[in-house]
JSON list of C-alpha atoms in Angstrom, two decimals:
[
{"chain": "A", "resi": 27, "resn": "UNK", "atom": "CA", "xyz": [-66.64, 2.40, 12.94]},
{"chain": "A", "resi": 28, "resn": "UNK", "atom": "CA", "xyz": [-68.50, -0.19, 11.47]},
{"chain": "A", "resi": 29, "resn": "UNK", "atom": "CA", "xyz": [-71.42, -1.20, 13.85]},
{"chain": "A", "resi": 30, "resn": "UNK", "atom": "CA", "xyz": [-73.12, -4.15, 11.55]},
{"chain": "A", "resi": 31, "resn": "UNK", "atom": "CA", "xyz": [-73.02, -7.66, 12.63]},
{"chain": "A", "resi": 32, "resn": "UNK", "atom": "CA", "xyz": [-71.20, -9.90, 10.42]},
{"chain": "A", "resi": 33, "resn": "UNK", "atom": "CA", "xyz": [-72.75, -12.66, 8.06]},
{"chain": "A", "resi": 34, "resn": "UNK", "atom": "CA", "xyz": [-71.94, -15.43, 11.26]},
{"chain": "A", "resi": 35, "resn": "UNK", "atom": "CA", "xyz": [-73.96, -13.23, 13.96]},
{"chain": "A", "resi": 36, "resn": "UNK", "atom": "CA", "xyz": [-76.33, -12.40, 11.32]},
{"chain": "A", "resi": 37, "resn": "UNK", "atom": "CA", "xyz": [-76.49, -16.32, 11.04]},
{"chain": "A", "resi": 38, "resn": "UNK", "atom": "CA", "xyz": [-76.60, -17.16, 14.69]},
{"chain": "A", "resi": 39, "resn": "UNK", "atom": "CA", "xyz": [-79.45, -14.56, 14.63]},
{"chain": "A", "resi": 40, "resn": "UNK", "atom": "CA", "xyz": [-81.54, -17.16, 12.96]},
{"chain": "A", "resi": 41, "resn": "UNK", "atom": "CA", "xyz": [-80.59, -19.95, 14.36]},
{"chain": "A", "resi": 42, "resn": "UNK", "atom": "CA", "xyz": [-81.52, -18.46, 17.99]},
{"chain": "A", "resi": 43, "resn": "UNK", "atom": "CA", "xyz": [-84.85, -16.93, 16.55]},
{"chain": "A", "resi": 44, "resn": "UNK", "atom": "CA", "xyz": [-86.07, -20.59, 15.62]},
{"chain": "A", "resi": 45, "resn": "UNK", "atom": "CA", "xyz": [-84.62, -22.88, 18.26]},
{"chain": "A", "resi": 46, "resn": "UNK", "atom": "CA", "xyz": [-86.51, -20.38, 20.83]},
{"chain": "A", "resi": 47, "resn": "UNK", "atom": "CA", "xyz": [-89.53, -20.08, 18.71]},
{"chain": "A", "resi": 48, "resn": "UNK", "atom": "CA", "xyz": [-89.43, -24.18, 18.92]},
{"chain": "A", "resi": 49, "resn": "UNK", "atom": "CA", "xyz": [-88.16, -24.48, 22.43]},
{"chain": "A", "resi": 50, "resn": "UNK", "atom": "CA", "xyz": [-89.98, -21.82, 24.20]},
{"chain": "A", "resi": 51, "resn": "UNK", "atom": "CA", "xyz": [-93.36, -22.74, 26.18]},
{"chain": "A", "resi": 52, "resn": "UNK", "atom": "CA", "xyz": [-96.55, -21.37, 24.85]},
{"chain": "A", "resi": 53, "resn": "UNK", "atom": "CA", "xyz": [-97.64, -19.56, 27.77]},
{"chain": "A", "resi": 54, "resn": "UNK", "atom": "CA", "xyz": [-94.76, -16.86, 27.39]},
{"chain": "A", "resi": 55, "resn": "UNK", "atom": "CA", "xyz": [-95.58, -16.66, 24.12]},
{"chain": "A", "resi": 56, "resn": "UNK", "atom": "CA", "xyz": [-99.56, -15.18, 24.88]},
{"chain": "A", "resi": 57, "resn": "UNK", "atom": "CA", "xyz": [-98.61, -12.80, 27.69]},
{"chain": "A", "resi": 58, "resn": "UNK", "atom": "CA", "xyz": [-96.73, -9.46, 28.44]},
{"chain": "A", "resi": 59, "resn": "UNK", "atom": "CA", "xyz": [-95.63, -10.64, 32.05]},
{"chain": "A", "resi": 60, "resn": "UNK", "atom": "CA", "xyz": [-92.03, -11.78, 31.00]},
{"chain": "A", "resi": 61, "resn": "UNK", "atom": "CA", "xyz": [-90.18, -10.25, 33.18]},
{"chain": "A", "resi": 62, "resn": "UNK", "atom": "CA", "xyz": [-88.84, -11.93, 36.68]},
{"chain": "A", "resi": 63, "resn": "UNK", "atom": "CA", "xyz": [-92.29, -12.05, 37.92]},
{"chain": "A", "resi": 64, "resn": "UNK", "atom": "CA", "xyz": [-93.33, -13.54, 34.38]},
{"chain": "A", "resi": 65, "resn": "UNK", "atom": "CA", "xyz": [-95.27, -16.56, 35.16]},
{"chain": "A", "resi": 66, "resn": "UNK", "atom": "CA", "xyz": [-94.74, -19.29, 37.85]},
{"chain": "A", "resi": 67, "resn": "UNK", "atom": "CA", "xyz": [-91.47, -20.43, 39.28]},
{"chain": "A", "resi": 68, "resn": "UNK", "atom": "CA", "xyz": [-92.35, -23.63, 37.70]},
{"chain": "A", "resi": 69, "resn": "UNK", "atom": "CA", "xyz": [-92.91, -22.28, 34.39]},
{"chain": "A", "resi": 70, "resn": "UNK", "atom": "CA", "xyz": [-89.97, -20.20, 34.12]},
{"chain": "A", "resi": 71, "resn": "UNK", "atom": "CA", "xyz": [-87.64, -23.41, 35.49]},
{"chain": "A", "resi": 72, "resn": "UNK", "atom": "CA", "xyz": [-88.77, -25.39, 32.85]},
{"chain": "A", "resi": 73, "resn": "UNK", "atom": "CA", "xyz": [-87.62, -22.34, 29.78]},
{"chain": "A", "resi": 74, "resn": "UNK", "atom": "CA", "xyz": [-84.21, -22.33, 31.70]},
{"chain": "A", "resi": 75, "resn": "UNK", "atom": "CA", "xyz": [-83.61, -26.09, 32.42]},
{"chain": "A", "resi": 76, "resn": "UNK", "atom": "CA", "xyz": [-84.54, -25.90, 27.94]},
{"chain": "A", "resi": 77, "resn": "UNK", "atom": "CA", "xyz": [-81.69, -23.29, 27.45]},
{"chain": "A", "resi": 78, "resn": "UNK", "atom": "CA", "xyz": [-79.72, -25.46, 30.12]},
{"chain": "A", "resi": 79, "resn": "UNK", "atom": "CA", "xyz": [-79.60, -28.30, 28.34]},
{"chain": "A", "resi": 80, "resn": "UNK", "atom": "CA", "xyz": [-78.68, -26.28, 25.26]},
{"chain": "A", "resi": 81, "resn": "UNK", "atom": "CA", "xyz": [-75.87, -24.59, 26.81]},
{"chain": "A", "resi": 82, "resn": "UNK", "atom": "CA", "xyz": [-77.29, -21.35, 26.14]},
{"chain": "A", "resi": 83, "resn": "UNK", "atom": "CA", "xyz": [-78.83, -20.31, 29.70]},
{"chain": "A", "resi": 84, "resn": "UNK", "atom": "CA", "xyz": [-75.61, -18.46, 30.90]},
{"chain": "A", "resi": 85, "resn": "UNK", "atom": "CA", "xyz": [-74.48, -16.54, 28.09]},
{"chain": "A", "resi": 86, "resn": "UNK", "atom": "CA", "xyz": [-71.87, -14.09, 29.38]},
{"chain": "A", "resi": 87, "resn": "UNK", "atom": "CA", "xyz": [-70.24, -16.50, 31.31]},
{"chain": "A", "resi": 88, "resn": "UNK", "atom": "CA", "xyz": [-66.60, -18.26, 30.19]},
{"chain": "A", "resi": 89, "resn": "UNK", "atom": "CA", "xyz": [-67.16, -21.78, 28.50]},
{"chain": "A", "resi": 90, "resn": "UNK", "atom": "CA", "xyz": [-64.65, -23.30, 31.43]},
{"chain": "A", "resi": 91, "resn": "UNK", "atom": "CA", "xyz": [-67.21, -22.03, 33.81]},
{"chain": "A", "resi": 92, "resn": "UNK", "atom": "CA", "xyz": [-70.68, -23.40, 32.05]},
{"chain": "A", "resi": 93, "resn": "UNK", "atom": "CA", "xyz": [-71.15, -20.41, 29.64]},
{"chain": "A", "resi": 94, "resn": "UNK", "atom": "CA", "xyz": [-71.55, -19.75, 26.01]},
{"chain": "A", "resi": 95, "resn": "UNK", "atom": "CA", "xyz": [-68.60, -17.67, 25.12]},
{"chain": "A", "resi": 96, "resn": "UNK", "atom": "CA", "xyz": [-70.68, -15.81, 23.21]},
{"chain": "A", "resi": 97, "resn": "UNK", "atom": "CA", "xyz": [-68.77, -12.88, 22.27]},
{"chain": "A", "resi": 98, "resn": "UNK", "atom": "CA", "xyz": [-71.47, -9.27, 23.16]},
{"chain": "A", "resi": 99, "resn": "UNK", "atom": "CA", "xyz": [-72.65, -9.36, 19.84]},
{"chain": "A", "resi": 100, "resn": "UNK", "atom": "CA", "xyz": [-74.08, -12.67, 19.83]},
{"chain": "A", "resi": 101, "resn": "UNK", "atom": "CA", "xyz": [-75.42, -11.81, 23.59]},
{"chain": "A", "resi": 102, "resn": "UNK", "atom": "CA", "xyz": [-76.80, -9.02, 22.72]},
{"chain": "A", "resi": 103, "resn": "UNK", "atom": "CA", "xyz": [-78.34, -11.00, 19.67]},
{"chain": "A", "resi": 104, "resn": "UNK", "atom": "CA", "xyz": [-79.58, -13.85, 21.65]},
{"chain": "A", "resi": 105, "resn": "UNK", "atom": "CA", "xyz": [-81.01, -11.44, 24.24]},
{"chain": "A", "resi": 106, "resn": "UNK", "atom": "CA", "xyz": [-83.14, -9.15, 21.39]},
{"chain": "A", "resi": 107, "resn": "UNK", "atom": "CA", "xyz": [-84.63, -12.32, 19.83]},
{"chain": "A", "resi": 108, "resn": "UNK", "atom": "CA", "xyz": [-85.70, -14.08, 23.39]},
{"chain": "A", "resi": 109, "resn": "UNK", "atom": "CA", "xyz": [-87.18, -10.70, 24.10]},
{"chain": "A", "resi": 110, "resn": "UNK", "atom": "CA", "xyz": [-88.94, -10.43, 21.29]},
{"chain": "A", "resi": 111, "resn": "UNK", "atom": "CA", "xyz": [-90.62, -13.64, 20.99]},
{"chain": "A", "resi": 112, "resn": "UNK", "atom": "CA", "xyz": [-91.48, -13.26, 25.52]},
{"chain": "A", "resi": 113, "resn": "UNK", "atom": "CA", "xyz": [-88.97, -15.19, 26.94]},
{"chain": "A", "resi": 114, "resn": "UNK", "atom": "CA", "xyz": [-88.66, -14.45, 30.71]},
{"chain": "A", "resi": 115, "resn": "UNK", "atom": "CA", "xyz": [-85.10, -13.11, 31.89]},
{"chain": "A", "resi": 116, "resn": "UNK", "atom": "CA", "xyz": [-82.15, -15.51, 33.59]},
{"chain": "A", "resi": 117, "resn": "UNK", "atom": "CA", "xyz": [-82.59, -15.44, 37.26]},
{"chain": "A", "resi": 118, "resn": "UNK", "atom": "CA", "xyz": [-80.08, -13.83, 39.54]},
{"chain": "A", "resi": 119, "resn": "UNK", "atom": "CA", "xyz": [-77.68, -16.65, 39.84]},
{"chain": "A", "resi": 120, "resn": "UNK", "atom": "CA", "xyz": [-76.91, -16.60, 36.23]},
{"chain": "A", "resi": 121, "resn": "UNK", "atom": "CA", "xyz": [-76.65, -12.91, 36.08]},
{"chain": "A", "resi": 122, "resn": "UNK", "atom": "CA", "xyz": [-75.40, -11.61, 39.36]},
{"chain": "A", "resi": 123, "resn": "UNK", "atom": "CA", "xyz": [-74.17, -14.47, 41.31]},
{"chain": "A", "resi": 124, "resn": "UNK", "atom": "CA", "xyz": [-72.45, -16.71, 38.81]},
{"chain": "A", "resi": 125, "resn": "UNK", "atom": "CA", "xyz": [-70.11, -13.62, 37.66]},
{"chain": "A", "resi": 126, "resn": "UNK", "atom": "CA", "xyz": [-69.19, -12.39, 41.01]},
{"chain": "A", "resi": 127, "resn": "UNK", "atom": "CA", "xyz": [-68.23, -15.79, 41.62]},
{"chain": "A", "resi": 128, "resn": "UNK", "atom": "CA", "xyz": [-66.35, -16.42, 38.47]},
{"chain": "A", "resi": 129, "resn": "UNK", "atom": "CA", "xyz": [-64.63, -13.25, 39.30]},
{"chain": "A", "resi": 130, "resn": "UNK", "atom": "CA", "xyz": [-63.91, -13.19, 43.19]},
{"chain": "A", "resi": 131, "resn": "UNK", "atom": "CA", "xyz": [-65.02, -16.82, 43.73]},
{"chain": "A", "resi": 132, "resn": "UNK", "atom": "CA", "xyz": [-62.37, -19.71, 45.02]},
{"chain": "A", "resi": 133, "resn": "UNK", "atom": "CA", "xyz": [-61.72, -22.85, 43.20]},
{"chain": "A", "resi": 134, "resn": "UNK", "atom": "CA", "xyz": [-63.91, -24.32, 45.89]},
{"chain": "A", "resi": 135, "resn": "UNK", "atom": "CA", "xyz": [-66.84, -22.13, 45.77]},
{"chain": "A", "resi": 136, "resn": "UNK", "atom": "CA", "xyz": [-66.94, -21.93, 41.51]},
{"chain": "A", "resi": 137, "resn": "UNK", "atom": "CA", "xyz": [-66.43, -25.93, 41.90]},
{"chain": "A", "resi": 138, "resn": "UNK", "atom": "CA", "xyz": [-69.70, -25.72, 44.55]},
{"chain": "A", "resi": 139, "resn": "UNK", "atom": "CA", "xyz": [-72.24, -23.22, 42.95]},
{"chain": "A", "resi": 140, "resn": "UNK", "atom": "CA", "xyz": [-71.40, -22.87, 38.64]},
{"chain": "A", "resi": 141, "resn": "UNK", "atom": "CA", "xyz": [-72.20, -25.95, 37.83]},
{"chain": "A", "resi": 142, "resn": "UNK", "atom": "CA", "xyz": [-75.68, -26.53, 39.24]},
{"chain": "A", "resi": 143, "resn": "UNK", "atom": "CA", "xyz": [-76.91, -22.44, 38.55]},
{"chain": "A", "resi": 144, "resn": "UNK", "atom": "CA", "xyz": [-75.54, -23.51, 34.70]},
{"chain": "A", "resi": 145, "resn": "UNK", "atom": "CA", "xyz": [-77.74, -26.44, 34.44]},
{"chain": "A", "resi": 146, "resn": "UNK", "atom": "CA", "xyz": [-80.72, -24.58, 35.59]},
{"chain": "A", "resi": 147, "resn": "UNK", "atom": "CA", "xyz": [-80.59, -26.58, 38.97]},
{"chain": "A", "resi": 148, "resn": "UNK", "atom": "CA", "xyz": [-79.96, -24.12, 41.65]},
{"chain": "A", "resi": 149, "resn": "UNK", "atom": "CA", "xyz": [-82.16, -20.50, 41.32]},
{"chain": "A", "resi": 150, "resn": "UNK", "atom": "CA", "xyz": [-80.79, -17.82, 43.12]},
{"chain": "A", "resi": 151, "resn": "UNK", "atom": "CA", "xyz": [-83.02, -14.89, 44.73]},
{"chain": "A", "resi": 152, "resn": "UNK", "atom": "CA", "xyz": [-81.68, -11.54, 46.86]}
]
């Protein structure tokens, strides 16, 4: 089994590592606190409403439903390189409540709540 990326994630690697190192705000950048707690709400809104506006802020999710569809290498990419430069985590809306919704959701209810957690408009909390 061969467990190297190919030349195109390898690629996409790159291209991730400098559009965050461009697009992400300073202040993650100079601290250690990236995690949900990882500055203010209003400081982590504006890094998602960035990757919004991208099209990059849900990445597991289908591209008929707001995502990426990145396959998991490029996820798994994408995730290492915003970790690594201190990017704070999606909220729970992209990762918990947008799936279970894509999954179990009705027309109705994905037509209601993907649209606005995909543009970084809605945040989501438990």
């Amino acid at each position: 089994m061969d467990l190297k990326f190919s030349a195109e994630d390898e690629a996409f690697r790159i291209e991730a590592r400098n559009w965050i190192s461009e697009n992400l705000p300073d202040f993650f950048k100079k601290t250690a606190d990236n995690g949900a707690g990882g500055g203010s709400r209003k400081r982590r809104a504006e890094w998602f409403k960035r990757l919004a506006d991208k099209g990059w802020l849900c990445a597991s999710w289908p591209e008929e439903h707001g995502g990426t569809g990145w396959s998991l290498a490029r996820q798994a990419i994408f995730a290492e390189e915003a970790g690594a430069q201190g990017a704070p985590n999606p909220e729970m809306g992209v990762y918990m409540v947008g799936p279970m919704l894509i999954e179990y959701g009705n027309e109705e209810q994905k037509a209601r709540y993907l649209p606005p957690i995909a543009r970084a408009e809605e945040i989501w909390c438990q």
